[in-house]
mmCIF file of N, CA and C in Angstrom:
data_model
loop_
_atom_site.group_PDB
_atom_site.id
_atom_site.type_symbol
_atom_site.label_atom_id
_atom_site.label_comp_id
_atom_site.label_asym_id
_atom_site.label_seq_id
_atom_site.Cartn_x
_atom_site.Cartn_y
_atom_site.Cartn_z
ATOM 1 N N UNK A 157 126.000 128.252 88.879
ATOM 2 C CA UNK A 157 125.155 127.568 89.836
ATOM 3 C C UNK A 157 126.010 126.594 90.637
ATOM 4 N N UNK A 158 125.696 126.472 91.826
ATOM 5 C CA UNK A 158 126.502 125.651 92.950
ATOM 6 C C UNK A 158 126.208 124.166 92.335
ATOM 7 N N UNK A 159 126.593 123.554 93.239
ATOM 8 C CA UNK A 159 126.254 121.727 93.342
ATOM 9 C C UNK A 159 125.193 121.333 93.710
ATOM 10 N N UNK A 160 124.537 120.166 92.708
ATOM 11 C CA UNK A 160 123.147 119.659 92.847
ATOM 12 C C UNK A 160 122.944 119.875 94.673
ATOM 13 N N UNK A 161 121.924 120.068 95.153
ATOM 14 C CA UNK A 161 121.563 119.727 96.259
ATOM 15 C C UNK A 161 121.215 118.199 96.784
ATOM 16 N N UNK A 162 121.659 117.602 97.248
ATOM 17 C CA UNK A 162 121.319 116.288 97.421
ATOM 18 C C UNK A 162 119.961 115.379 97.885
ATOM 19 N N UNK A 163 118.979 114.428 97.599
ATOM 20 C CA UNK A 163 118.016 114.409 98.386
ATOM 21 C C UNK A 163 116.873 115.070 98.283
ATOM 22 N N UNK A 164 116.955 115.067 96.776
ATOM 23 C CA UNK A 164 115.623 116.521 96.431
ATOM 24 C C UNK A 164 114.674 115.099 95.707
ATOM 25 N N UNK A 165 113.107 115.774 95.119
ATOM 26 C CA UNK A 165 112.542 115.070 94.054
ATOM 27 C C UNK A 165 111.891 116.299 93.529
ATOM 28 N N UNK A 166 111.893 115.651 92.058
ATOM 29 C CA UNK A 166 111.402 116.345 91.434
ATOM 30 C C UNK A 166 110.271 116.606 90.993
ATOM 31 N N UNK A 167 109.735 117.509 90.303
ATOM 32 C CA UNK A 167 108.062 117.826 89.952
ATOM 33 C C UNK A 167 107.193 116.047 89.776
ATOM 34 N N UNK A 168 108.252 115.597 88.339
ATOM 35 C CA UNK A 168 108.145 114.310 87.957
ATOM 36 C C UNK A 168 107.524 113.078 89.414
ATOM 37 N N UNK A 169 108.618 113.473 90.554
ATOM 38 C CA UNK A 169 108.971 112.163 91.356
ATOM 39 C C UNK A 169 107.847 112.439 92.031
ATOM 40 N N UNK A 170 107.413 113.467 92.468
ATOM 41 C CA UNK A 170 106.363 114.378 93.679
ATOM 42 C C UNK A 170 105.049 113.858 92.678
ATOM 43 N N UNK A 171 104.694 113.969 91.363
ATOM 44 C CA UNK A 171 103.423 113.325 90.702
ATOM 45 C C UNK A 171 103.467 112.075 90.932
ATOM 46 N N UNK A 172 104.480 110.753 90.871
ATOM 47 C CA UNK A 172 104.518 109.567 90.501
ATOM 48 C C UNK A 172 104.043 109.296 92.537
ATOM 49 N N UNK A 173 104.227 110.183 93.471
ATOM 50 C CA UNK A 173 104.554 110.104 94.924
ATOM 51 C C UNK A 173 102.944 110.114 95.117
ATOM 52 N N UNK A 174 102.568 110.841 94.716
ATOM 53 C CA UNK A 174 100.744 111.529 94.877
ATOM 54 C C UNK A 174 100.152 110.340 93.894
ATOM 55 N N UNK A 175 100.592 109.845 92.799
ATOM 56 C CA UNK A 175 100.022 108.884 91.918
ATOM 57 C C UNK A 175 99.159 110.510 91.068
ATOM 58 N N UNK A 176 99.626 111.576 90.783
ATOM 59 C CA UNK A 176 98.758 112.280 90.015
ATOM 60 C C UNK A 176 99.747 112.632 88.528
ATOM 61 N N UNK A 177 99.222 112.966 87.857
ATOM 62 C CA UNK A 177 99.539 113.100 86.498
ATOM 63 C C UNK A 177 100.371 115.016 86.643
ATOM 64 N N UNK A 178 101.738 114.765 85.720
ATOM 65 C CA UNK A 178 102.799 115.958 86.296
ATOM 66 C C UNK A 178 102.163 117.615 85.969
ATOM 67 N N UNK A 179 101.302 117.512 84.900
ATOM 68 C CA UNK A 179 100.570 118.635 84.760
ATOM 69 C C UNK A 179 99.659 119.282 86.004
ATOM 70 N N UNK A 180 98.554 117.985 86.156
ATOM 71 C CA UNK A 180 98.147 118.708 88.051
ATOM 72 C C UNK A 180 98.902 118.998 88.837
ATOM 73 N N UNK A 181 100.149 118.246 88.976
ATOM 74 C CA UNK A 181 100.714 118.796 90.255
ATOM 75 C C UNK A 181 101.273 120.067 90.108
ATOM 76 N N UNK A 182 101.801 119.947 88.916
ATOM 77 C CA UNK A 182 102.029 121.911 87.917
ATOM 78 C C UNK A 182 101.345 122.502 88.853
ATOM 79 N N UNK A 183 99.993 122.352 88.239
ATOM 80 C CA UNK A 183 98.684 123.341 88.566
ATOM 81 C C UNK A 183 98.755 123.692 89.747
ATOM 82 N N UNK A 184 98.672 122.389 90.631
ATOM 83 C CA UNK A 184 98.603 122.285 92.506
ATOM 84 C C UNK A 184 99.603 123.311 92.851
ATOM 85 N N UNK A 185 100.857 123.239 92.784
ATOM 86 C CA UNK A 185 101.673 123.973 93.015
ATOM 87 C C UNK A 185 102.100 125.343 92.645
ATOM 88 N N UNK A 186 100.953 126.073 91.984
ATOM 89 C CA UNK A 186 100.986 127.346 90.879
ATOM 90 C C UNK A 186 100.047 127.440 91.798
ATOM 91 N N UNK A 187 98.934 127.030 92.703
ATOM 92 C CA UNK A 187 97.928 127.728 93.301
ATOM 93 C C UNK A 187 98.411 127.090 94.910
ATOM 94 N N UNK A 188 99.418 127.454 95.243
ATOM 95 C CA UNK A 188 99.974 127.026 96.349
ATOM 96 C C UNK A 188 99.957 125.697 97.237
ATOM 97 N N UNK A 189 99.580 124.581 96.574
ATOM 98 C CA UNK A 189 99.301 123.346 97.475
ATOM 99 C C UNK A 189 100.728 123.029 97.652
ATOM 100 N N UNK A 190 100.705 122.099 98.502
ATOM 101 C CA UNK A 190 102.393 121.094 98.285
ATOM 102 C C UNK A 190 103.379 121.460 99.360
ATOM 103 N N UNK A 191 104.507 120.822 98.882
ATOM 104 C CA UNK A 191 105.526 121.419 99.822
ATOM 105 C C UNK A 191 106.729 121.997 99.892
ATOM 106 N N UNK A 192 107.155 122.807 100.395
ATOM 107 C CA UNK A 192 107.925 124.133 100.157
ATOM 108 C C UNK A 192 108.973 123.679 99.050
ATOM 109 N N UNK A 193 108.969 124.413 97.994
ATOM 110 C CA UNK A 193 110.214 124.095 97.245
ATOM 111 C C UNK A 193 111.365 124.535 97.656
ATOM 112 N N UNK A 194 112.775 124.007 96.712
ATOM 113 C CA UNK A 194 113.927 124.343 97.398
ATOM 114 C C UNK A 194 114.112 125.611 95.389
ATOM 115 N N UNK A 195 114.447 126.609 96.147
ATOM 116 C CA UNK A 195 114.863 127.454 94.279
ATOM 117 C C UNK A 195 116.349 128.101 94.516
ATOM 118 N N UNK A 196 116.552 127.725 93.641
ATOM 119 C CA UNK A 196 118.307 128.352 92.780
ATOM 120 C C UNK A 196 118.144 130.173 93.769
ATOM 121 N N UNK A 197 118.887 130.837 94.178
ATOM 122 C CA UNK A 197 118.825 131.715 94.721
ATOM 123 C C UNK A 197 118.864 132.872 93.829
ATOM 124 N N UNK A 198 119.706 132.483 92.794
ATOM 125 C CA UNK A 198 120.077 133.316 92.279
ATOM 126 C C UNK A 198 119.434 133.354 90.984
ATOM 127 N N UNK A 199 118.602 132.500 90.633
ATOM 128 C CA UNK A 199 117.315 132.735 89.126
ATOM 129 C C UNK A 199 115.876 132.700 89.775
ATOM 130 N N UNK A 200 115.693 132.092 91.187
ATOM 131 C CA UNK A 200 114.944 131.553 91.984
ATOM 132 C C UNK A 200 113.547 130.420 91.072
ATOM 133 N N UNK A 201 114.672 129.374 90.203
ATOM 134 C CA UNK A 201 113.983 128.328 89.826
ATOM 135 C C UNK A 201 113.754 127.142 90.307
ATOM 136 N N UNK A 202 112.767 126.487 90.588
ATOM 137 C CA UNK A 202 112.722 125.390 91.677
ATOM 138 C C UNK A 202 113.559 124.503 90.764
ATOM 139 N N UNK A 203 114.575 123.769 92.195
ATOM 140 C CA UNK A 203 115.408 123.136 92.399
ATOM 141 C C UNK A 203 114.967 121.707 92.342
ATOM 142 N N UNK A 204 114.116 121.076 92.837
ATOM 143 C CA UNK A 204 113.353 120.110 93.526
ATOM 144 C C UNK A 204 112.322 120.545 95.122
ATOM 145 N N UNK A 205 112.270 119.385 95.627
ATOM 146 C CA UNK A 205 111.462 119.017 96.870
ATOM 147 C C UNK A 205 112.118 118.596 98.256
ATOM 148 N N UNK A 206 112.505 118.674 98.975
ATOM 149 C CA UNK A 206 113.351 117.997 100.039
ATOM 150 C C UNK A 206 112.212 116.818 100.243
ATOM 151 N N UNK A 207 112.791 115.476 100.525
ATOM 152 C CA UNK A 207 112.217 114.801 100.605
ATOM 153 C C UNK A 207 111.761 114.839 102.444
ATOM 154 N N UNK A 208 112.025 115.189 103.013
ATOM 155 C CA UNK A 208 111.280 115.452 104.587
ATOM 156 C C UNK A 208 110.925 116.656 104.193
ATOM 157 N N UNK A 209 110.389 117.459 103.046
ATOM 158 C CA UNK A 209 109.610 118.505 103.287
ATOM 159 C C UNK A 209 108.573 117.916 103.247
ATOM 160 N N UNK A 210 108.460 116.924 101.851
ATOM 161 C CA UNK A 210 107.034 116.083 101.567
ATOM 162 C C UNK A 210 106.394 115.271 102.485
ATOM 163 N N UNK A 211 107.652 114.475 103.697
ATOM 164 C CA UNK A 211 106.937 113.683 104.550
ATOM 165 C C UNK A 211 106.483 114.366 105.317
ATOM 166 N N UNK A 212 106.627 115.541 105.594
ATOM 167 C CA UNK A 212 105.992 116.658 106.707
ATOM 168 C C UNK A 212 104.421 117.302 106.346
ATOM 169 N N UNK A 213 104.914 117.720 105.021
ATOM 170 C CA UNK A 213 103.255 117.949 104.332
ATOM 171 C C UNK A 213 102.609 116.836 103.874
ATOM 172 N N UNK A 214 103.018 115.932 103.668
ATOM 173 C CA UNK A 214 102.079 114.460 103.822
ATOM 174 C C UNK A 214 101.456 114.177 105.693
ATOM 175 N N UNK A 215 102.133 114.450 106.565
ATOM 176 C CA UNK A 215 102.355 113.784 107.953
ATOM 177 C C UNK A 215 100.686 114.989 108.192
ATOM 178 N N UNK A 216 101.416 116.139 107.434
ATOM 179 C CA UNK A 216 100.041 117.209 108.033
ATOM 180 C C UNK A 216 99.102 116.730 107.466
ATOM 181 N N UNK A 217 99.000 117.093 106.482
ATOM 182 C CA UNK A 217 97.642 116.673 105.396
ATOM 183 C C UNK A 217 96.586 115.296 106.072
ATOM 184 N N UNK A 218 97.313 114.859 106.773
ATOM 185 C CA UNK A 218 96.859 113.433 106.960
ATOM 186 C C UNK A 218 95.959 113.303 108.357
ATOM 187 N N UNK A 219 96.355 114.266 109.112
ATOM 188 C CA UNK A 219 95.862 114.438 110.853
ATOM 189 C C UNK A 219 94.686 115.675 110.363
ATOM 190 N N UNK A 220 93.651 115.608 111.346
ATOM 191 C CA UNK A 220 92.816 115.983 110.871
ATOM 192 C C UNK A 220 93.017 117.202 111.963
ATOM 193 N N UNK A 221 92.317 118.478 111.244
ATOM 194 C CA UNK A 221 92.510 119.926 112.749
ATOM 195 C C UNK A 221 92.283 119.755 113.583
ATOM 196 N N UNK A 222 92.268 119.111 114.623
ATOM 197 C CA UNK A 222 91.950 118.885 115.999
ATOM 198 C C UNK A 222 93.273 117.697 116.441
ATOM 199 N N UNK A 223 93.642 117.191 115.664
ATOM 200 C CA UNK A 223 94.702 116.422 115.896
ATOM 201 C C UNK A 223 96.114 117.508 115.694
ATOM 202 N N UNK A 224 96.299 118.310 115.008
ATOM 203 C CA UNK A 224 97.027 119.373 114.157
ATOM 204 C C UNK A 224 97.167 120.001 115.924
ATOM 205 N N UNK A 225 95.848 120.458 116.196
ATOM 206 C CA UNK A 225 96.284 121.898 117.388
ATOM 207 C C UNK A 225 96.778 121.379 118.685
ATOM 208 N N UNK A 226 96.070 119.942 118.919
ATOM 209 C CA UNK A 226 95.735 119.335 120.181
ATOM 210 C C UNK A 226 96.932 118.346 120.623
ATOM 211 N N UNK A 227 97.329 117.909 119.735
ATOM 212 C CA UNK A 227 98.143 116.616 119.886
ATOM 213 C C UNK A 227 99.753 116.831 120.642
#
């Protein structure tokens, strides 16, 4: 395996980020919520989170659809 990727968070950091407990966010992320993981290419095990992936799916989550299409 290459070198840590830099700038990631983890399952852990992404629950403590949401304030939710690390098992839901498990769950959340097993039924597609969240934001894009980064995975090992070559076992394709998540790596972590880019942290501007989360501020991006936070930034969305937050504008409501009409702000999303229009803005």
């Amino acid at each position: 395996m290459s070198a840590p990727i830099p700038n990631l968070m983890t399952v852990e950091q992404l629950a403590e980020h949401y304030g939710l407990a690390k098992k839901t966010i498990q769950n959340k992320l097993t039924r597609g919520w969240g934001p894009t993981p980064v995975t090992d290419p070559d076992t394709m095990q998540v790596l972590g989170f880019e942290v501007e992936e989360v501020t991006r799916f936070d930034r969305i989550n937050k504008q409501t659809r009409k702000q999303r299409l229009y803005a």
